mmCIF file of C-alpha atoms in Angstrom:
data_model
loop_
_atom_site.group_PDB
_atom_site.id
_atom_site.type_symbol
_atom_site.label_atom_id
_atom_site.label_comp_id
_atom_site.label_asym_id
_atom_site.label_seq_id
_atom_site.Cartn_x
_atom_site.Cartn_y
_atom_site.Cartn_z
ATOM 1 C CA MET C 1297 85.311 109.798 116.096
ATOM 2 C CA GLU C 1298 87.414 108.198 113.260
ATOM 3 C CA GLN C 1299 89.881 105.268 114.403
ATOM 4 C CA PRO C 1300 93.944 105.662 113.296
ATOM 5 C CA LYS C 1301 94.929 103.756 110.442
ATOM 6 C CA LYS C 1302 96.577 100.152 111.298
ATOM 7 C CA GLY C 1303 99.727 100.658 110.746
ATOM 8 C CA LEU C 1304 101.903 97.983 108.750
ATOM 9 C CA LEU C 1305 103.479 95.921 111.834
ATOM 10 C CA GLU C 1306 99.932 96.106 113.558
ATOM 11 C CA ARG C 1307 98.323 94.452 110.620
ATOM 12 C CA LEU C 1308 101.048 92.030 110.020
ATOM 13 C CA ALA C 1309 100.207 91.318 113.251
ATOM 14 C CA GLU C 1310 97.030 90.600 113.067
ATOM 15 C CA GLY C 1311 96.940 88.460 109.927
ATOM 16 C CA VAL C 1312 97.614 89.242 106.407
ATOM 17 C CA VAL C 1313 98.383 91.888 104.058
ATOM 18 C CA VAL C 1314 97.702 92.256 100.880
ATOM 19 C CA GLY C 1315 100.124 93.960 98.655
ATOM 20 C CA ASP C 1316 99.904 95.957 95.119
ATOM 21 C CA GLY C 1317 100.714 94.414 91.853
ATOM 22 C CA SER C 1318 102.321 95.707 88.414
ATOM 23 C CA PHE C 1319 102.632 99.398 87.846
ATOM 24 C CA ILE C 1320 105.622 100.030 84.986
ATOM 25 C CA LEU C 1321 104.552 97.192 82.753
ATOM 26 C CA THR C 1322 100.522 97.627 83.038
ATOM 27 C CA MET C 1323 101.558 100.712 81.985
ATOM 28 C CA GLU C 1324 103.374 100.554 79.320
ATOM 29 C CA LYS C 1325 100.517 98.215 78.139
ATOM 30 C CA ARG C 1326 98.071 100.960 78.717
ATOM 31 C CA GLY C 1327 99.954 103.288 76.865
ATOM 32 C CA TYR C 1328 101.384 105.887 79.531
ATOM 33 C CA ALA C 1329 104.750 104.425 79.865
ATOM 34 C CA THR C 1330 108.305 103.312 77.432
ATOM 35 C CA ALA C 1331 109.523 99.902 77.494
ATOM 36 C CA GLY C 1332 113.045 99.949 77.948
ATOM 37 C CA ALA C 1333 113.206 103.638 79.613
ATOM 38 C CA TRP C 1334 110.860 101.930 82.878
ATOM 39 C CA THR C 1335 110.362 105.074 83.994
ATOM 40 C CA PRO C 1336 107.350 106.845 86.198
ATOM 41 C CA GLU C 1337 106.875 109.952 84.487
ATOM 42 C CA ALA C 1338 103.502 109.458 84.522
ATOM 43 C CA CYS C 1339 103.060 110.165 86.931
ATOM 44 C CA VAL C 1340 103.287 114.275 86.233
ATOM 45 C CA LEU C 1341 102.311 113.594 82.645
ATOM 46 C CA HIS C 1342 99.133 111.256 83.211
ATOM 47 C CA PRO C 1343 98.473 111.397 87.032
ATOM 48 C CA GLU C 1344 94.822 110.537 86.245
ATOM 49 C CA ALA C 1345 96.192 107.098 85.015
ATOM 50 C CA VAL C 1346 98.500 106.448 87.367
ATOM 51 C CA SER C 1347 95.531 107.429 90.039
ATOM 52 C CA GLN C 1348 92.998 104.744 88.415
ATOM 53 C CA LEU C 1349 95.221 101.681 88.753
ATOM 54 C CA HIS C 1350 95.959 102.727 92.330
ATOM 55 C CA ARG C 1351 92.307 102.497 92.520
ATOM 56 C CA GLU C 1352 91.999 98.911 90.877
ATOM 57 C CA PHE C 1353 94.052 97.688 93.283
ATOM 58 C CA ILE C 1354 91.941 98.754 96.158
ATOM 59 C CA ARG C 1355 89.171 97.637 94.924
ATOM 60 C CA ASN C 1356 90.454 94.258 94.310
ATOM 61 C CA GLY C 1357 91.673 94.067 97.969
ATOM 62 C CA SER C 1358 95.032 95.534 98.010
ATOM 63 C CA ASP C 1359 95.660 96.677 101.939
ATOM 64 C CA VAL C 1360 98.943 98.785 100.481
ATOM 65 C CA LEU C 1361 99.744 101.460 97.548
ATOM 66 C CA GLN C 1362 103.570 101.325 96.312
ATOM 67 C CA THR C 1363 104.330 104.965 95.285
ATOM 68 C CA PHE C 1364 105.129 104.750 91.709
ATOM 69 C CA THR C 1365 108.758 105.314 92.493
ATOM 70 C CA PHE C 1366 110.555 102.620 91.073
ATOM 71 C CA TYR C 1367 113.285 103.694 88.605
ATOM 72 C CA SER C 1368 112.923 107.152 89.161
ATOM 73 C CA SER C 1369 116.217 109.041 88.852
ATOM 74 C CA ASP C 1370 117.527 112.124 87.438
ATOM 75 C CA GLU C 1371 120.033 110.567 86.006
ATOM 76 C CA GLN C 1372 117.408 107.967 84.526
ATOM 77 C CA LEU C 1373 115.007 110.638 83.505
ATOM 78 C CA GLN C 1374 117.288 112.730 81.446
ATOM 79 C CA HIS C 1375 118.859 109.232 79.803
ATOM 80 C CA VAL C 1376 115.082 108.796 77.880
ATOM 81 C CA ALA C 1377 113.505 112.626 78.021
ATOM 82 C CA SER C 1378 115.614 113.522 74.548
ATOM 83 C CA ALA C 1379 114.755 109.569 73.345
ATOM 84 C CA VAL C 1380 111.306 109.532 73.891
ATOM 85 C CA TYR C 1381 109.742 112.528 74.076
ATOM 86 C CA ASP C 1382 111.362 115.314 71.627
ATOM 87 C CA ASN C 1383 108.662 114.402 68.884
ATOM 88 C CA VAL C 1384 105.632 114.258 70.903
ATOM 89 C CA PRO C 1385 103.365 117.219 71.356
ATOM 90 C CA ALA C 1386 103.424 119.268 74.541
ATOM 91 C CA GLU C 1387 99.742 119.122 75.135
ATOM 92 C CA GLN C 1388 100.093 115.166 75.067
ATOM 93 C CA ASN C 1389 102.432 115.408 77.716
ATOM 94 C CA ASN C 1390 100.482 117.924 80.051
ATOM 95 C CA ASN C 1391 102.239 120.734 79.023
ATOM 96 C CA ILE C 1392 105.622 119.144 80.708
ATOM 97 C CA ASN C 1393 108.790 119.571 79.833
ATOM 98 C CA MET C 1394 110.585 116.345 80.113
ATOM 99 C CA LYS C 1395 113.890 117.382 79.672
ATOM 100 C CA THR C 1396 113.499 119.634 83.296
ATOM 101 C CA LEU C 1397 111.835 117.435 84.556
ATOM 102 C CA THR C 1398 113.241 116.215 88.142
ATOM 103 C CA ALA C 1399 112.905 112.839 90.164
ATOM 104 C CA ALA C 1400 111.902 115.138 92.905
ATOM 105 C CA GLU C 1401 108.980 116.372 91.066
ATOM 106 C CA VAL C 1402 107.904 112.735 89.991
ATOM 107 C CA ASN C 1403 107.763 111.230 93.178
ATOM 108 C CA ALA C 1404 106.236 114.361 94.824
ATOM 109 C CA ALA C 1405 103.159 113.401 92.565
ATOM 110 C CA ALA C 1406 103.495 109.879 93.068
ATOM 111 C CA ILE C 1407 103.161 110.151 96.510
ATOM 112 C CA ASP C 1408 100.245 112.503 96.295
ATOM 113 C CA ILE C 1409 98.444 110.232 93.960
ATOM 114 C CA ALA C 1410 98.616 107.098 95.831
ATOM 115 C CA GLN C 1411 97.592 109.091 99.219
ATOM 116 C CA GLY C 1412 95.159 110.412 97.557
ATOM 117 C CA VAL C 1413 94.061 106.839 96.514
ATOM 118 C CA ALA C 1414 94.809 105.275 99.603
ATOM 119 C CA GLN C 1415 92.555 107.232 102.016
ATOM 120 C CA GLU C 1416 88.928 105.594 99.480
ATOM 121 C CA GLY C 1417 89.862 102.693 100.736
ATOM 122 C CA GLY C 1418 92.259 102.967 104.370
ATOM 123 C CA ALA C 1419 95.233 101.485 102.252
ATOM 124 C CA LEU C 1420 99.139 101.838 103.928
ATOM 125 C CA VAL C 1421 101.416 103.459 101.244
ATOM 126 C CA ALA C 1422 104.281 102.563 101.018
ATOM 127 C CA GLY C 1423 107.543 104.894 99.895
ATOM 128 C CA SER C 1424 109.306 102.461 96.747
ATOM 129 C CA VAL C 1425 113.004 102.825 96.892
ATOM 130 C CA SER C 1426 115.066 101.392 94.297
ATOM 131 C CA PRO C 1427 118.700 100.120 93.582
ATOM 132 C CA LEU C 1428 121.396 102.038 91.863
ATOM 133 C CA SER C 1429 122.644 101.833 88.531
ATOM 134 C CA GLU C 1430 125.925 99.684 89.000
ATOM 135 C CA ILE C 1431 127.967 103.489 88.535
ATOM 136 C CA SER C 1432 126.875 104.434 91.442
ATOM 137 C CA PHE C 1433 127.266 101.258 93.734
ATOM 138 C CA HIS C 1434 130.941 101.077 92.673
ATOM 139 C CA LYS C 1435 131.562 103.940 93.772
ATOM 140 C CA GLY C 1436 130.891 102.849 97.555
ATOM 141 C CA LYS C 1437 129.115 102.623 100.318
ATOM 142 C CA GLU C 1438 128.564 106.305 101.959
ATOM 143 C CA HIS C 1439 128.141 107.652 97.732
ATOM 144 C CA SER C 1440 125.198 104.853 97.580
ATOM 145 C CA GLN C 1441 123.975 105.982 100.860
ATOM 146 C CA ASN C 1442 123.352 109.182 99.878
ATOM 147 C CA GLU C 1443 121.746 108.146 97.009
ATOM 148 C CA PHE C 1444 119.336 106.025 98.777
ATOM 149 C CA ARG C 1445 118.988 109.439 100.822
ATOM 150 C CA LYS C 1446 118.363 111.674 98.048
ATOM 151 C CA GLN C 1447 115.150 108.893 96.941
ATOM 152 C CA MET C 1448 113.598 108.707 100.445
ATOM 153 C CA SER C 1449 114.179 112.918 100.989
ATOM 154 C CA MET C 1450 110.059 113.318 99.488
ATOM 155 C CA PHE C 1451 109.056 110.128 101.376
ATOM 156 C CA LYS C 1452 110.352 111.727 104.347
ATOM 157 C CA GLU C 1453 108.709 115.152 104.091
ATOM 158 C CA LYS C 1454 105.251 113.725 102.635
ATOM 159 C CA GLY C 1455 105.205 110.921 105.187
ATOM 160 C CA VAL C 1456 104.674 107.340 103.709
ATOM 161 C CA ASP C 1457 103.304 104.861 106.153
ATOM 162 C CA PHE C 1458 106.585 102.622 105.782
ATOM 163 C CA LEU C 1459 109.578 102.228 103.318
ATOM 164 C CA LEU C 1460 109.758 99.339 100.457
ATOM 165 C CA GLY C 1461 113.169 98.409 99.136
ATOM 166 C CA GLU C 1462 112.703 95.730 96.217
ATOM 167 C CA PHE C 1463 114.859 94.458 92.989
ATOM 168 C CA PHE C 1464 117.959 94.193 94.512
ATOM 169 C CA LYS C 1465 119.994 91.756 92.780
ATOM 170 C CA LYS C 1466 122.926 91.956 96.045
ATOM 171 C CA VAL C 1467 122.897 91.297 99.162
ATOM 172 C CA GLU C 1468 125.033 93.648 100.043
ATOM 173 C CA GLU C 1469 123.425 96.968 98.538
ATOM 174 C CA ALA C 1470 120.141 95.895 99.698
ATOM 175 C CA GLU C 1471 121.763 96.328 103.077
ATOM 176 C CA TRP C 1472 123.133 99.650 102.737
ATOM 177 C CA ALA C 1473 119.975 100.545 101.679
ATOM 178 C CA ILE C 1474 118.145 99.186 104.717
ATOM 179 C CA GLU C 1475 120.436 101.066 106.700
ATOM 180 C CA THR C 1476 119.738 104.267 105.198
ATOM 181 C CA MET C 1477 115.774 103.498 105.141
ATOM 182 C CA VAL C 1478 116.044 102.875 109.156
ATOM 183 C CA GLU C 1479 116.861 106.588 109.227
ATOM 184 C CA MET C 1480 113.527 107.576 109.115
ATOM 185 C CA GLY C 1481 112.533 105.731 112.009
ATOM 186 C CA ILE C 1482 109.230 103.942 110.423
ATOM 187 C CA PRO C 1483 108.973 100.580 109.289
ATOM 188 C CA VAL C 1484 111.311 98.979 107.007
ATOM 189 C CA ALA C 1485 110.580 95.662 103.909
ATOM 190 C CA CYS C 1486 113.248 95.026 101.729
ATOM 191 C CA THR C 1487 112.847 92.666 98.520
ATOM 192 C CA MET C 1488 115.747 90.812 96.445
ATOM 193 C CA ARG C 1489 115.446 89.399 93.092
ATOM 194 C CA LEU C 1490 116.481 85.970 94.292
ATOM 195 C CA PRO C 1491 116.169 82.778 92.641
ATOM 196 C CA PRO C 1492 117.021 79.503 95.269
ATOM 197 C CA SER C 1493 120.831 79.685 93.853
ATOM 198 C CA GLY C 1494 121.001 82.933 95.197
ATOM 199 C CA ASP C 1495 122.164 86.614 94.995
ATOM 200 C CA HIS C 1496 124.424 87.648 91.626
ATOM 201 C CA THR C 1497 127.793 87.479 94.193
ATOM 202 C CA GLY C 1498 127.008 83.992 94.638
ATOM 203 C CA VAL C 1499 125.636 84.954 98.818
ATOM 204 C CA SER C 1500 122.952 82.340 99.548
ATOM 205 C CA VAL C 1501 119.264 83.039 99.803
ATOM 206 C CA GLN C 1502 119.473 81.886 103.076
ATOM 207 C CA ASP C 1503 122.152 85.036 104.085
ATOM 208 C CA CYS C 1504 120.375 86.995 102.324
ATOM 209 C CA ALA C 1505 117.375 86.617 104.642
ATOM 210 C CA VAL C 1506 119.268 87.260 107.580
ATOM 211 C CA ARG C 1507 122.091 90.175 106.674
ATOM 212 C CA MET C 1508 118.502 91.651 105.620
ATOM 213 C CA ALA C 1509 116.763 91.274 108.904
ATOM 214 C CA LYS C 1510 120.087 92.038 110.688
ATOM 215 C CA ALA C 1511 120.332 95.203 108.577
ATOM 216 C CA GLY C 1512 117.047 96.940 110.314
ATOM 217 C CA ALA C 1513 114.286 95.171 107.817
ATOM 218 C CA SER C 1514 111.486 93.613 109.709
ATOM 219 C CA LEU C 1515 110.198 92.137 106.704
ATOM 220 C CA VAL C 1516 111.590 90.366 104.027
ATOM 221 C CA GLY C 1517 111.322 88.351 101.378
ATOM 222 C CA VAL C 1518 112.002 88.369 97.173
ATOM 223 C CA ASN C 1519 110.269 90.370 94.457
ATOM 224 C CA CYS C 1520 109.630 90.003 90.964
ATOM 225 C CA LEU C 1521 111.704 88.351 87.987
ATOM 226 C CA TYR C 1522 110.861 85.108 88.790
ATOM 227 C CA ASP C 1523 107.260 83.309 88.852
ATOM 228 C CA PRO C 1524 105.517 82.397 92.297
ATOM 229 C CA SER C 1525 107.191 78.868 91.688
ATOM 230 C CA ILE C 1526 110.779 80.250 91.656
ATOM 231 C CA CYS C 1527 109.379 82.338 94.336
ATOM 232 C CA LEU C 1528 108.276 80.225 96.651
ATOM 233 C CA LYS C 1529 111.454 78.171 96.673
ATOM 234 C CA SER C 1530 113.063 80.810 97.164
ATOM 235 C CA MET C 1531 110.907 82.002 100.612
ATOM 236 C CA ALA C 1532 111.261 79.025 101.974
ATOM 237 C CA LEU C 1533 115.316 79.025 101.844
ATOM 238 C CA MET C 1534 114.657 82.648 103.131
ATOM 239 C CA LYS C 1535 112.436 81.137 106.158
ATOM 240 C CA GLU C 1536 115.077 78.483 106.868
ATOM 241 C CA GLY C 1537 117.500 81.123 107.346
ATOM 242 C CA LEU C 1538 115.847 82.585 109.490
ATOM 243 C CA GLU C 1539 114.264 80.088 111.626
ATOM 244 C CA LYS C 1540 118.296 78.565 112.084
ATOM 245 C CA ALA C 1541 119.668 82.175 112.986
ATOM 246 C CA GLY C 1542 116.762 82.598 115.508
ATOM 247 C CA LEU C 1543 115.066 86.011 113.791
ATOM 248 C CA GLN C 1544 111.691 86.721 113.834
ATOM 249 C CA THR C 1545 110.955 88.870 111.092
ATOM 250 C CA TYR C 1546 108.326 88.536 108.358
ATOM 251 C CA LEU C 1547 107.985 87.042 105.298
ATOM 252 C CA MET C 1548 106.706 88.822 101.768
ATOM 253 C CA VAL C 1549 106.674 87.810 98.649
ATOM 254 C CA GLN C 1550 105.600 89.369 95.185
ATOM 255 C CA PRO C 1551 106.302 87.714 92.394
ATOM 256 C CA PHE C 1552 106.537 87.923 88.607
ATOM 257 C CA GLY C 1553 103.405 87.707 86.642
ATOM 258 C CA TYR C 1554 104.221 85.294 84.081
ATOM 259 C CA HIS C 1555 105.528 81.970 83.890
ATOM 260 C CA SER C 1556 109.362 81.856 83.611
ATOM 261 C CA GLN C 1557 112.630 80.281 84.424
ATOM 262 C CA ASP C 1558 115.726 79.722 86.568
ATOM 263 C CA PRO C 1559 118.310 78.571 84.339
ATOM 264 C CA GLY C 1560 120.183 77.710 87.818
ATOM 265 C CA THR C 1561 123.563 79.335 86.733
ATOM 266 C CA GLU C 1562 125.306 83.197 87.021
ATOM 267 C CA ALA C 1563 126.065 82.326 83.236
ATOM 268 C CA HIS C 1564 122.761 82.208 81.453
ATOM 269 C CA PRO C 1565 120.215 85.354 81.708
ATOM 270 C CA MET C 1566 117.712 84.657 84.611
ATOM 271 C CA GLY C 1567 113.822 85.028 85.259
ATOM 272 C CA TYR C 1568 112.172 87.282 82.775
ATOM 273 C CA GLU C 1569 115.664 88.292 81.714
ATOM 274 C CA ALA C 1570 116.311 84.853 79.990
ATOM 275 C CA LEU C 1571 112.792 85.046 77.824
ATOM 276 C CA PRO C 1572 112.755 85.526 74.139
ATOM 277 C CA GLN C 1573 108.737 86.874 74.320
ATOM 278 C CA PHE C 1574 110.014 89.663 77.024
ATOM 279 C CA PRO C 1575 108.340 92.585 77.020
ATOM 280 C CA TYR C 1576 105.869 92.809 73.715
ATOM 281 C CA ALA C 1577 104.878 88.780 73.521
ATOM 282 C CA MET C 1578 104.536 87.647 77.112
ATOM 283 C CA GLU C 1579 100.615 87.180 77.185
ATOM 284 C CA PRO C 1580 100.350 83.218 76.562
ATOM 285 C CA ARG C 1581 102.684 83.112 79.774
ATOM 286 C CA ALA C 1582 100.653 85.012 81.603
ATOM 287 C CA LEU C 1583 99.329 83.653 85.374
ATOM 288 C CA THR C 1584 96.006 82.945 85.180
ATOM 289 C CA ARG C 1585 93.466 84.049 88.635
ATOM 290 C CA ILE C 1586 93.627 80.523 89.003
ATOM 291 C CA ASP C 1587 97.276 80.378 88.884
ATOM 292 C CA VAL C 1588 97.140 83.321 91.832
ATOM 293 C CA HIS C 1589 94.879 81.115 93.738
ATOM 294 C CA ARG C 1590 97.299 78.423 94.246
ATOM 295 C CA PHE C 1591 100.299 80.439 94.761
ATOM 296 C CA ALA C 1592 98.513 82.807 97.428
ATOM 297 C CA ARG C 1593 97.331 79.263 99.424
ATOM 298 C CA GLU C 1594 100.874 78.123 99.311
ATOM 299 C CA ALA C 1595 102.654 81.024 100.102
ATOM 300 C CA TYR C 1596 100.384 81.659 103.427
ATOM 301 C CA GLU C 1597 100.800 77.743 104.241
ATOM 302 C CA LEU C 1598 104.361 78.482 104.102
ATOM 303 C CA GLY C 1599 103.973 81.324 106.599
ATOM 304 C CA VAL C 1600 104.287 84.996 104.335
ATOM 305 C CA ARG C 1601 101.923 87.150 105.559
ATOM 306 C CA TYR C 1602 102.689 90.044 103.265
ATOM 307 C CA ILE C 1603 101.515 88.510 100.012
ATOM 308 C CA GLY C 1604 101.028 90.436 96.148
ATOM 309 C CA GLY C 1605 102.531 90.922 93.008
ATOM 310 C CA CYS C 1606 105.029 92.642 90.866
ATOM 311 C CA CYS C 1607 105.393 92.580 86.939
ATOM 312 C CA GLY C 1608 102.595 91.522 85.315
ATOM 313 C CA PHE C 1609 100.222 90.847 88.361
ATOM 314 C CA GLU C 1610 97.320 93.276 86.978
ATOM 315 C CA PRO C 1611 94.364 93.860 89.144
ATOM 316 C CA HIS C 1612 92.466 90.842 88.884
ATOM 317 C CA HIS C 1613 95.598 88.845 89.982
ATOM 318 C CA ILE C 1614 95.422 90.745 93.166
ATOM 319 C CA LYS C 1615 91.610 90.060 93.711
ATOM 320 C CA ALA C 1616 92.251 86.534 93.456
ATOM 321 C CA ILE C 1617 94.999 86.962 96.418
ATOM 322 C CA ALA C 1618 92.036 88.249 98.236
ATOM 323 C CA GLU C 1619 89.736 86.336 97.363
ATOM 324 C CA GLU C 1620 91.719 83.122 98.568
ATOM 325 C CA LEU C 1621 92.546 84.748 101.801
ATOM 326 C CA ALA C 1622 88.913 86.267 102.242
ATOM 327 C CA GLU C 1623 88.308 83.445 105.206
ATOM 328 C CA GLU C 1624 91.854 84.007 106.991
ATOM 329 C CA ARG C 1625 91.187 88.681 106.362
ATOM 330 C CA GLY C 1626 87.308 88.197 107.261
ATOM 331 C CA ARG C 1627 86.225 89.869 104.152
ATOM 332 C CA HIS C 1628 85.984 89.603 100.106
ATOM 333 C CA PRO C 1629 87.878 92.356 98.092
ATOM 334 C CA PRO C 1630 85.312 95.064 97.504
ATOM 335 C CA SER C 1631 84.980 94.171 93.602
ATOM 336 C CA ALA C 1632 83.651 90.284 94.645
ATOM 337 C CA GLY C 1633 80.841 91.701 96.312
ATOM 338 C CA ALA C 1634 79.262 89.163 99.402
ATOM 339 C CA LEU C 1635 78.915 86.490 97.731
ATOM 340 C CA GLY C 1636 82.710 85.714 95.760
ATOM 341 C CA SER C 1637 83.740 85.346 91.874
ATOM 342 C CA TRP C 1638 82.329 81.775 92.250
ATOM 343 C CA LYS C 1639 78.980 81.739 93.461
ATOM 344 C CA SER C 1640 78.165 84.859 91.817
ATOM 345 C CA LEU C 1641 78.210 82.599 88.623
ATOM 346 C CA ALA C 1642 75.205 81.131 89.877
ATOM 347 C CA LEU C 1643 73.620 84.694 89.600
ATOM 348 C CA CYS C 1644 73.361 83.907 85.422
ATOM 349 C CA GLU C 1645 70.405 82.355 83.686
ATOM 350 C CA VAL C 1646 72.678 80.161 81.794
ATOM 351 C CA LYS C 1647 73.073 76.514 82.547
ATOM 352 C CA THR C 1648 76.796 76.541 81.593
ATOM 353 C CA TYR C 1649 78.109 79.847 83.551
ATOM 354 C CA ALA C 1650 75.702 78.564 86.926
ATOM 355 C CA GLU C 1651 77.618 75.193 86.473
ATOM 356 C CA LYS C 1652 81.126 76.441 87.032
ATOM 357 C CA ALA C 1653 79.278 78.478 90.464
ATOM 358 C CA ASN C 1654 82.147 76.665 92.688
ATOM 359 C CA TRP C 1655 86.047 76.274 92.988
ATOM 360 C CA GLU C 1656 85.927 72.643 92.773
ATOM 361 C CA TYR C 1657 85.174 73.484 88.845
ATOM 362 C CA TRP C 1658 88.200 75.597 88.653
ATOM 363 C CA ASP C 1659 90.765 73.520 90.378
ATOM 364 C CA ASN C 1660 90.161 70.684 87.917
ATOM 365 C CA LEU C 1661 90.407 73.189 85.182
ATOM 366 C CA THR C 1662 93.307 72.837 82.558
ATOM 367 C CA PRO C 1663 94.216 75.837 80.552
ATOM 368 C CA THR C 1664 93.730 76.372 77.477
ATOM 369 C CA ALA C 1665 96.964 77.388 76.959
ATOM 370 C CA GLY C 1666 97.770 73.742 77.151
ATOM 371 C CA ARG C 1667 99.736 73.827 80.011
ATOM 372 C CA SER C 1668 99.109 70.962 82.751
ATOM 373 C CA ILE C 1669 98.402 71.965 86.264
ATOM 374 C CA GLU C 1670 101.410 71.603 88.797
ATOM 375 C CA ALA C 1671 102.160 72.182 92.350
ATOM 376 C CA PHE C 1672 103.765 75.500 92.716
ATOM 377 C CA SER C 1673 106.022 73.202 94.730
ATOM 378 C CA ASP C 1674 107.617 72.389 91.412
ATOM 379 C CA LEU C 1675 109.422 74.563 89.124
ATOM 380 C CA ALA C 1676 107.736 75.350 85.421
ATOM 381 C CA PRO C 1677 107.773 72.087 83.188
ATOM 382 C CA ALA C 1678 110.708 72.143 80.144
ATOM 383 C CA SER C 1679 107.765 72.817 77.367
ATOM 384 C CA LEU C 1680 107.453 76.349 79.166
ATOM 385 C CA ILE C 1681 111.201 77.531 78.360
ATOM 386 C CA ASP C 1682 110.598 78.282 74.570
#
């Protein structure tokens, strides 16, 4: 008899959970999404492409598949329909009329895709809940929570394993979302785009963590906008705040997959928004998988037990997390085989490959981009801020 799938909280109690990575940036690079629009209509227009990316994350070690539903709202879909799709032949879009496509249809397809692929690897499916527009937020709590319920309706109908609210810039909105998500009676996780200086209204990182936990989230953390070094600084502050408040809440982190920056003042753009290279010239800033190994280890040692990535984290980055924590998890990701990535290089007859079949070689390597290797507890050097 097949054993029931372990839930999120059960897995966290036993050890570390590896999240998945980037969807919208990766789908744009692969030709299935549009920069600027950042909407997930590919779930309906190109479901095979979405399935393949989910499958690659599972193969590289993901324990969780997030539904590709970020920024899925009727308001946003209609905003881009004419501008993006009017001149695209219908047969290239699965014969779908974008002007009549609804968020409910996109979300239903996204859940079906994620649940189908999750069964291949025993992964959990997280329903991804997005922040609202500034217009909706300023209409107040009741209006905002009704909008969150609209996002959640399909998750409730199809039965996801847990809910994940992410990318909130104001803790007040995160609280409203959490209060709404807990109505479903399943585990709730919530992350914010937080630099160490606090949220967009000046609330400290410590207080953000406490407020999210008290609103009902079993798992709190930070995601996107900032690179691992900055996100881990924020995570340390979150941990501090929760411990001081006496709250036993799991921590999670899913950073941006490129070296970014934290200008530290509200007067300047923040994170990737401050980068002149975003989004079309980011490749020189990309994290190497060696960077991600170090990030995963430092996150784990800090006490973070849900470790994944956000925009820019490709499947091979998730593989780096899973391999770094293979001993703690008791297994390598399927893509690494029994040997793991380092030792597998010894299989090659070329001597220069075999000499690299150990972590020490890679740990002492200076990337060819010229970046110096620094501890992730330090901010990126000024030379990265162009």
